[in-house]
CSV table of C-alpha atoms in Angstrom, one decimal:
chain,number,residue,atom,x,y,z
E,1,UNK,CA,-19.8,91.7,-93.9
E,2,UNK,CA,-22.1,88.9,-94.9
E,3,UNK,CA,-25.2,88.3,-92.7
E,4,UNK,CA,-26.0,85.1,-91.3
E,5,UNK,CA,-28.0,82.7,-93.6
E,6,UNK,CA,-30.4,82.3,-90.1
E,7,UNK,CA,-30.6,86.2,-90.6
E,8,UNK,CA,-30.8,86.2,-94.3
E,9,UNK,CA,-33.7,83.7,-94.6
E,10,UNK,CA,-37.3,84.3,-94.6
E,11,UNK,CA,-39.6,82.0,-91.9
E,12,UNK,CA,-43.0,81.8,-92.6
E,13,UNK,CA,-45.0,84.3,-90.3
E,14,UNK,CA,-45.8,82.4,-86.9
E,15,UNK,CA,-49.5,82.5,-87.3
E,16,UNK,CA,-49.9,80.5,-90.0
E,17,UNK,CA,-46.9,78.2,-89.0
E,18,UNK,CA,-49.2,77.7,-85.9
E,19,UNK,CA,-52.7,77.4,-87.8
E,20,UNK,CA,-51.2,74.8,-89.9
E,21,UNK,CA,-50.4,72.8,-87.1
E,22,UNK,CA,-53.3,72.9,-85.5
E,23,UNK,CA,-55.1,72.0,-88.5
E,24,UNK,CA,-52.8,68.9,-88.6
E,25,UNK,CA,-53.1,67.9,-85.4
E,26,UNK,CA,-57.2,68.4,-85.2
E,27,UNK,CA,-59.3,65.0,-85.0
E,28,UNK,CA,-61.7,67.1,-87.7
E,29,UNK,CA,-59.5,67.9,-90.1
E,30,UNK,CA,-57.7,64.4,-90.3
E,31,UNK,CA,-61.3,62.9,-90.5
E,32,UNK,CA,-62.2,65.1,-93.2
E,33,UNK,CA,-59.4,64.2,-95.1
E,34,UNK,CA,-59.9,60.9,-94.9
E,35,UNK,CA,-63.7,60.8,-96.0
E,36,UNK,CA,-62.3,63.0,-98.8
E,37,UNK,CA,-62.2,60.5,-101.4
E,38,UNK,CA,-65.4,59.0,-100.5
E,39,UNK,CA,-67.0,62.2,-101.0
E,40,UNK,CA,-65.8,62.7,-104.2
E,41,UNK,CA,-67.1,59.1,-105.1
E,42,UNK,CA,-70.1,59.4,-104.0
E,43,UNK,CA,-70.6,63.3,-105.6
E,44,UNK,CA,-69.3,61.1,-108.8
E,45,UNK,CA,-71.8,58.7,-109.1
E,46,UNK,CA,-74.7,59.2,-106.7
E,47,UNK,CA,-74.9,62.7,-106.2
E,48,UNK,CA,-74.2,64.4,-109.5
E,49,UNK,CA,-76.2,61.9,-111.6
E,50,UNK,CA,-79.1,62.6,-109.4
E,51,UNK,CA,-79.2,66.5,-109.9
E,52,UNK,CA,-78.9,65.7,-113.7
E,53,UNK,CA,-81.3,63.2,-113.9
E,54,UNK,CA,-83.8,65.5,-112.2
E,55,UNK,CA,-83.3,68.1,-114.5
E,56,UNK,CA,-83.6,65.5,-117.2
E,57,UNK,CA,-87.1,64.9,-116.4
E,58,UNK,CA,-88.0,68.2,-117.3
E,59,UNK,CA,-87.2,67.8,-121.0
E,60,UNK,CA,-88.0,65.6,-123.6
E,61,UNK,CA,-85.0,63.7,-125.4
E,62,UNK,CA,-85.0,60.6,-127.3
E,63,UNK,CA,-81.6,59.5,-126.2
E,64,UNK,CA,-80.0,61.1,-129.4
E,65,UNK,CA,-80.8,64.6,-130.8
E,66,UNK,CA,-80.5,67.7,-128.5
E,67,UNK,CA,-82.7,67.7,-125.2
E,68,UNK,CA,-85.9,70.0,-125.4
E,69,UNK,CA,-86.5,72.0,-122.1
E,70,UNK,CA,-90.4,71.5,-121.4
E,71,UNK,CA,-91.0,72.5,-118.1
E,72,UNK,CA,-93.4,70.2,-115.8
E,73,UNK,CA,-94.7,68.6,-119.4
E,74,UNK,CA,-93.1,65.0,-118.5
E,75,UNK,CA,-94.7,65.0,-114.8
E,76,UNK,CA,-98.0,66.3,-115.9
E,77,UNK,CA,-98.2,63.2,-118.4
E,78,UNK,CA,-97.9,60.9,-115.4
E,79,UNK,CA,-101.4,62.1,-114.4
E,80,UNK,CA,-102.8,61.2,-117.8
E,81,UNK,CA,-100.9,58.0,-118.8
E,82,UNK,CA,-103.2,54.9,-118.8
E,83,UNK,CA,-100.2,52.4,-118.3
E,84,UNK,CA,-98.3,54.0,-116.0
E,85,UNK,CA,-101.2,54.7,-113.0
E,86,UNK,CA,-101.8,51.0,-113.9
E,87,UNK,CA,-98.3,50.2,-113.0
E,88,UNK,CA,-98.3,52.6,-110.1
E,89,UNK,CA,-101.6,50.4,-109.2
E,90,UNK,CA,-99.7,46.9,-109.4
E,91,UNK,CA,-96.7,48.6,-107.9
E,92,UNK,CA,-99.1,49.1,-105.0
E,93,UNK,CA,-100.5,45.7,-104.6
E,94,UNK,CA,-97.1,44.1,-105.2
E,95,UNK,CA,-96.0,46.3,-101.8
E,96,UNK,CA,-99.0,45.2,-99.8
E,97,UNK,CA,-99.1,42.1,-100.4
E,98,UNK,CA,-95.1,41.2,-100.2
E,99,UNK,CA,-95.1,43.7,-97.2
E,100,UNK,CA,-97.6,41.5,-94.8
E,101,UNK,CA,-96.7,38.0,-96.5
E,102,UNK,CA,-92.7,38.6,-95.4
E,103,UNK,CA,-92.9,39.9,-92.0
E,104,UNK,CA,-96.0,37.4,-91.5
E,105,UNK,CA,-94.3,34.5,-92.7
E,106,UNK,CA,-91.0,35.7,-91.8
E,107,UNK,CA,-91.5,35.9,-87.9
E,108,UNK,CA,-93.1,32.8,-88.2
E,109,UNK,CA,-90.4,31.1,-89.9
E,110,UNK,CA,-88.2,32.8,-87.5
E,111,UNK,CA,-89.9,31.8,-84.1
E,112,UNK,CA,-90.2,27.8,-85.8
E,113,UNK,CA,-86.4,28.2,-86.5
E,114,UNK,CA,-85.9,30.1,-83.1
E,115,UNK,CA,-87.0,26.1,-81.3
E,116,UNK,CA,-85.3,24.0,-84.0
E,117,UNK,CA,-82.1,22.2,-81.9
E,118,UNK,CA,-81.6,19.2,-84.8
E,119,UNK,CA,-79.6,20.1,-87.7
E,120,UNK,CA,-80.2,23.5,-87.0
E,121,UNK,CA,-77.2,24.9,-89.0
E,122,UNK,CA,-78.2,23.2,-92.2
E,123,UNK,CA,-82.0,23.9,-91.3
E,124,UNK,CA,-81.3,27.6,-91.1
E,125,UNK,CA,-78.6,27.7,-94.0
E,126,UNK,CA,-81.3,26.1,-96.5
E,127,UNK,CA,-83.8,28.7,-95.8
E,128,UNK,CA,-81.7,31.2,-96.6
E,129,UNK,CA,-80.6,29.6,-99.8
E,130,UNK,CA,-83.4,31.0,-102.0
E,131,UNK,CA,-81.8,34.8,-101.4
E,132,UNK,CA,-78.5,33.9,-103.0
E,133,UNK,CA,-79.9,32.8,-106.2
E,134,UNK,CA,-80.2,35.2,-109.0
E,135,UNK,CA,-83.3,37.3,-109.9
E,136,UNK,CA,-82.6,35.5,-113.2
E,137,UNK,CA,-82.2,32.1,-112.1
E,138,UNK,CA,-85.2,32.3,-109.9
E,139,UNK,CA,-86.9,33.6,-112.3
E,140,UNK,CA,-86.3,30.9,-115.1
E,141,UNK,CA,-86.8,28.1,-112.2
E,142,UNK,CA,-90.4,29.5,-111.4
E,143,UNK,CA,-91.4,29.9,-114.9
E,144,UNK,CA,-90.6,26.4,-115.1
E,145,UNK,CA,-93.1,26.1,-111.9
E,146,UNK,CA,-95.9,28.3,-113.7
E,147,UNK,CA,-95.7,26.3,-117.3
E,148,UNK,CA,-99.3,25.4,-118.3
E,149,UNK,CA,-98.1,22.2,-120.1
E,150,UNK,CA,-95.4,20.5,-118.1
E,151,UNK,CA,-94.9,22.6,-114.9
E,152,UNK,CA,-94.9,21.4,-111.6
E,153,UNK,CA,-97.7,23.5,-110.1
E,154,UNK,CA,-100.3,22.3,-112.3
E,155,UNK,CA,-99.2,18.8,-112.0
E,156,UNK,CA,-99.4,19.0,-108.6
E,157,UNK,CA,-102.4,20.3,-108.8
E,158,UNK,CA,-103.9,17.4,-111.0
E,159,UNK,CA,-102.0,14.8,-108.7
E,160,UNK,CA,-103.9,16.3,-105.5
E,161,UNK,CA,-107.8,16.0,-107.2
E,162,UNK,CA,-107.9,20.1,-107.9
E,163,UNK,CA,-107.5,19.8,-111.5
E,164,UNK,CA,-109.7,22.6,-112.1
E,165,UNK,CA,-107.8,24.6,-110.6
E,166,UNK,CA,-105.2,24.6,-113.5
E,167,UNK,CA,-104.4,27.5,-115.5
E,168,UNK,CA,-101.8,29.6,-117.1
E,169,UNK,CA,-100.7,31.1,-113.9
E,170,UNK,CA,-98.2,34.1,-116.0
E,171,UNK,CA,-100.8,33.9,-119.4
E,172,UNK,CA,-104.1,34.6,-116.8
E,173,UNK,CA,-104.4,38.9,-116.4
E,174,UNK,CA,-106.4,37.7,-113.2
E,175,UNK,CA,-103.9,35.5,-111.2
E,176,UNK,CA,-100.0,36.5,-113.3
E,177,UNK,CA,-99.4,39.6,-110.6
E,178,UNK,CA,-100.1,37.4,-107.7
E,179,UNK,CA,-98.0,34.6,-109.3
E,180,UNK,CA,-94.9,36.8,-109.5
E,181,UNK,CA,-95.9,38.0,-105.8
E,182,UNK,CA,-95.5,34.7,-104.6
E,183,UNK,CA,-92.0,34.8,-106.3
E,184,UNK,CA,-91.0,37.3,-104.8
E,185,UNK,CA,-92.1,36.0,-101.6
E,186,UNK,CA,-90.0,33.3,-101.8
E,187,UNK,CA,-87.0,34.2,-102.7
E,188,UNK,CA,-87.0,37.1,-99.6
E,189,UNK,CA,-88.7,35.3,-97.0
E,190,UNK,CA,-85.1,33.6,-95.5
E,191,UNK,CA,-83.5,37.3,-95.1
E,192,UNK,CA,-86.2,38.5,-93.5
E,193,UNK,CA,-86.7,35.1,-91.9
E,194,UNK,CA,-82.9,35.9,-90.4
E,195,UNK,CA,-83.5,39.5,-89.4
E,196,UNK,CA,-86.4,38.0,-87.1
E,197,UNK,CA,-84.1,35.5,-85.5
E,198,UNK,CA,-81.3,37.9,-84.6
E,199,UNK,CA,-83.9,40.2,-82.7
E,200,UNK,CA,-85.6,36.8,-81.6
E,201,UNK,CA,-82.7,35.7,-79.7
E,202,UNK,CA,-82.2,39.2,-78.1
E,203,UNK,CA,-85.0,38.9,-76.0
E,204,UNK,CA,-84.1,37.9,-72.5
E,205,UNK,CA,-85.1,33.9,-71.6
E,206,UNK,CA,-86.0,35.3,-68.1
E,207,UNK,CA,-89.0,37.4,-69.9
E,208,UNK,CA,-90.5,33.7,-71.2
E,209,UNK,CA,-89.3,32.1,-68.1
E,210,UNK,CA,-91.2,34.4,-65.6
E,211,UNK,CA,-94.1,34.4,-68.0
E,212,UNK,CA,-94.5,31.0,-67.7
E,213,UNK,CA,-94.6,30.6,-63.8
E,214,UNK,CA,-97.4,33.4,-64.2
E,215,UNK,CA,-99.2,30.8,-66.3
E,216,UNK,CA,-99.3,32.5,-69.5
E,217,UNK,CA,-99.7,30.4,-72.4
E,218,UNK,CA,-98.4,30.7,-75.8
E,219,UNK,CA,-100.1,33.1,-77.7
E,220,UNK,CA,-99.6,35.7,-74.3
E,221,UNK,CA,-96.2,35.3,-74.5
E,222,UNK,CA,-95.7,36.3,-78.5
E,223,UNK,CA,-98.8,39.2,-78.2
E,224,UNK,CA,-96.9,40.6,-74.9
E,225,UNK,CA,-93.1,39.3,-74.9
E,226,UNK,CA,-92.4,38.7,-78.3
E,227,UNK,CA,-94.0,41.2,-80.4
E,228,UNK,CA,-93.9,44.3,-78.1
E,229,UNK,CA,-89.9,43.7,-78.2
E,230,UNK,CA,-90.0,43.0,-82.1
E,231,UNK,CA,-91.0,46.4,-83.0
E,232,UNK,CA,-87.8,47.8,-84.2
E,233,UNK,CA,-87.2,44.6,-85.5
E,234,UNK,CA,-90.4,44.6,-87.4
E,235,UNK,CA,-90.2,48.3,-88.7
E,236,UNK,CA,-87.1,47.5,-90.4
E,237,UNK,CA,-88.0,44.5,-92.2
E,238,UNK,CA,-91.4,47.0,-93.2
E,239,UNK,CA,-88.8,49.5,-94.8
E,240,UNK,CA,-86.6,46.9,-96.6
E,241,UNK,CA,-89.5,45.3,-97.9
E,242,UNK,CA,-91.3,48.6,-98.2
E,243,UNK,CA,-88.2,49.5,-100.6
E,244,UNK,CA,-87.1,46.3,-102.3
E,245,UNK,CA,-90.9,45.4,-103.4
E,246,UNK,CA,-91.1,49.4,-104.7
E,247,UNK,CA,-87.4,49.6,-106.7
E,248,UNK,CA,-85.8,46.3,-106.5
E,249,UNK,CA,-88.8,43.8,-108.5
E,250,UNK,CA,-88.0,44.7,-112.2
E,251,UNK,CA,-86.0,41.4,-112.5
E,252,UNK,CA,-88.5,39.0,-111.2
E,253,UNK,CA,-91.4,40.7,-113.4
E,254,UNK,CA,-89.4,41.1,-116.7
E,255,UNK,CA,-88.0,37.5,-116.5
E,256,UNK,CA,-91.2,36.1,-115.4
E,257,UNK,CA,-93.9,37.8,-117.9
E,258,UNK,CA,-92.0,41.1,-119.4
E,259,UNK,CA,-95.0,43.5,-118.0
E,260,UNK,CA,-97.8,41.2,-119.5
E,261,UNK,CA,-100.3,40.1,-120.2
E,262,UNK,CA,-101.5,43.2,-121.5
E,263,UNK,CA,-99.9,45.0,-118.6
E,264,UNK,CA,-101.6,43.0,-115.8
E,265,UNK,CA,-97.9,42.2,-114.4
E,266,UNK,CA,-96.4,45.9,-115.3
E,267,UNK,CA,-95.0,48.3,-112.4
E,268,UNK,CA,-93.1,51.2,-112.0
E,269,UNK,CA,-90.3,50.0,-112.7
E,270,UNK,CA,-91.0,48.2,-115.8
E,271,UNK,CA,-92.6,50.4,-117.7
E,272,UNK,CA,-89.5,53.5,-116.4
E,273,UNK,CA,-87.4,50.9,-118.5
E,274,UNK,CA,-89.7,50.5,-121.7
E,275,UNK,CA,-89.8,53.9,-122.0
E,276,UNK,CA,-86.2,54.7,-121.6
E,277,UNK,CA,-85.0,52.2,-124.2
E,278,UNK,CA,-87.6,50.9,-126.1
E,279,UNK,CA,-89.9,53.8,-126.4
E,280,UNK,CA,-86.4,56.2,-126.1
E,281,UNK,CA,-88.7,58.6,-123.9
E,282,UNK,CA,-85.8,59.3,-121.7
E,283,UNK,CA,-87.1,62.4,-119.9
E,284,UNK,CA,-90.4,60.9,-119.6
E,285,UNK,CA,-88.3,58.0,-117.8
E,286,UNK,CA,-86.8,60.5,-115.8
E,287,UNK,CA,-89.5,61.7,-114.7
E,288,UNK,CA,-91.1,58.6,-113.7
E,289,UNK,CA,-88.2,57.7,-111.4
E,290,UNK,CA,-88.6,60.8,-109.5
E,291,UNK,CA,-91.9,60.6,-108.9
E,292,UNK,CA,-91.0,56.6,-107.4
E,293,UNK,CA,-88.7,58.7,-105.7
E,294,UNK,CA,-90.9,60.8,-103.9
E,295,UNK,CA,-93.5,58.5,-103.3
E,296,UNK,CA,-91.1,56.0,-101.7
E,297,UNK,CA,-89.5,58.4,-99.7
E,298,UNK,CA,-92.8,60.1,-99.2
E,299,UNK,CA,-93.9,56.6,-97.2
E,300,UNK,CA,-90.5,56.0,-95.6
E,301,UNK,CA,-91.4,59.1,-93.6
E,302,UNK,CA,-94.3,58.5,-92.4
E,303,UNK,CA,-93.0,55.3,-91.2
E,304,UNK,CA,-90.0,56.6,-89.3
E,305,UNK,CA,-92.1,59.9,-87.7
E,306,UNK,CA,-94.4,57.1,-86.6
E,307,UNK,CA,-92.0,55.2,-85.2
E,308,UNK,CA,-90.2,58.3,-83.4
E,309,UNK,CA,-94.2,58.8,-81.7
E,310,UNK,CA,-94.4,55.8,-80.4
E,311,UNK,CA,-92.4,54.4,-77.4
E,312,UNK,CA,-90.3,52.2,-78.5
E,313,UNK,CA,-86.9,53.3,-80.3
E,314,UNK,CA,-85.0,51.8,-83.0
């Protein structure tokens, strides 16, 4: 006599019927999943080209023939390389300088922009206007602005009485790095400029208002209301413009003056890219990236364990 096909047929043992079901029902593993293909991205083409560029920079290869292993040879060359400590030099005056002039100027912009009631929609939208033009386009404009013969700056100069003050502001090793500073200024001045006013208009009224009755004056009120409440604020714009002036200014300096004159404009950056693909130094490259690396990341920490000692919390 036949057996029963419910007899006959073979269930899957009840533990595993019951892990898999708890697997598929767990919050975890459904999140997992779904940031699945994420990871995979971002092991793709953040995570897997960093590992191999690392161990890139421990060999020399010109881009073309076979890679020769040689050890710390690439970082040890940083130490010794003329152009490159004088890039790491400009790198850190370019930081300095765009550091203080963005979050100076930028909360100052921000607290004028904070009491601006006419037009303030357009007022606000045109400061901003300079961040969504191209690194290229704002580059050719202020080349334009630099041009010894018929540029604005030296025009206006001439027009004002302070003709000796002309010059070849990109041509001059004394004033170029300062020049494209300034350009760099500019065009990131209305996002930090905005940063400032959202954490501006966080801050209660009642603060200001009770200030007042107390008979505080103006310059209290921003050294003991505004600033003390801006410090997350302020440590953020530090680390954007900490990063952006480090690894995000090849565009402005190669548009503007290519590195030159004779290096006076060069950075990190720069040079990582002339010797890549025009010197075709690629581990060397590698290796100078890395060391931006650390350094960067080498500062950012300091910032944030500084931060995380003081008492205010971003």
């Amino acid at each position: 006599m036949a057996m029963p096909a419910a007899l006959t047929s073979k269930s899957p043992a009840p533990s595993r019927v019951s892990l898999a079901r708890r697997l598929g029902r767990s919050d975890g593993f459904v999140a997992a999943m779904m940031m699945l293909p994420a990871g995979i991205l971002f092991a793709l083409f953040f995570l897997w080209p960093f590992v191999s560029g690392f161990w890139l920079s421990f060999q020399r290869w010109d881009g073309f023939s076979d890679p020769r292993f040689i050890g710390f040879g690439n970082y040890l060359r940083l130490m010794k390389d003329g152009v490159f400590l004088l890039a790491l030099k400009n790198s850190f005056i370019f930081v300095i300088i765009s550091i203080l002039a963005k979050n100076i100027l930028g909360l100052a912009l921000a607290l004028l922009l904070n009491r601006v009631t006419f037009m303030r929609g357009f007022i606000r939208a045109s400061v901003f206007v300079p961040v969504t033009i191209s690194f290229v386009a704002a580059g050719l404009l202020w080349a334009w602005i630099y041009n010894p013969v018929f540029g604005l700056l030296n025009a206006g100069l001439e027009f004002v009485g302070l003709a000796s003050w002309k010059r070849s502001w990109l041509g001059d090793a004394n004033v170029a790095l300062y020049a494209v500073i300034v350009v760099d200024v500019w065009k990131w001045l209305g996002f930090h400029a905005v940063i400032y006013l959202a954490g501006l208009q966080t801050i209660p009224s009642e603060l200001y208002e009770a200030a007042r009755i107390d008979g505080a004056n103006a310059r209290r009120r921003l050294w003991h209301i505004t600033l003390p409440l801006m410090v997350p604020v302020i440590f953020i714009n530090t680390i954007l413009s900490l990063s952006g002036a480090f690894v995000r200014n090849f565009d402005i300096v190669h548009v503007l003056t290519q590195g030159g004159p004779n290096h006076a404009t060069e950075v990190v950056i720069t040079a990582m890219v002339k010797a890549a693909f025009t010197n075709s130094q690629m581990g060397y490259a590698a290796a100078m990236g890395y060391a931006l690396f650390v350094l960067v990341g080498g500062i950012c920490a300091i910032l944030v364990y500084w931060l995380g000692r003081t008492r205010f919390k971003v």
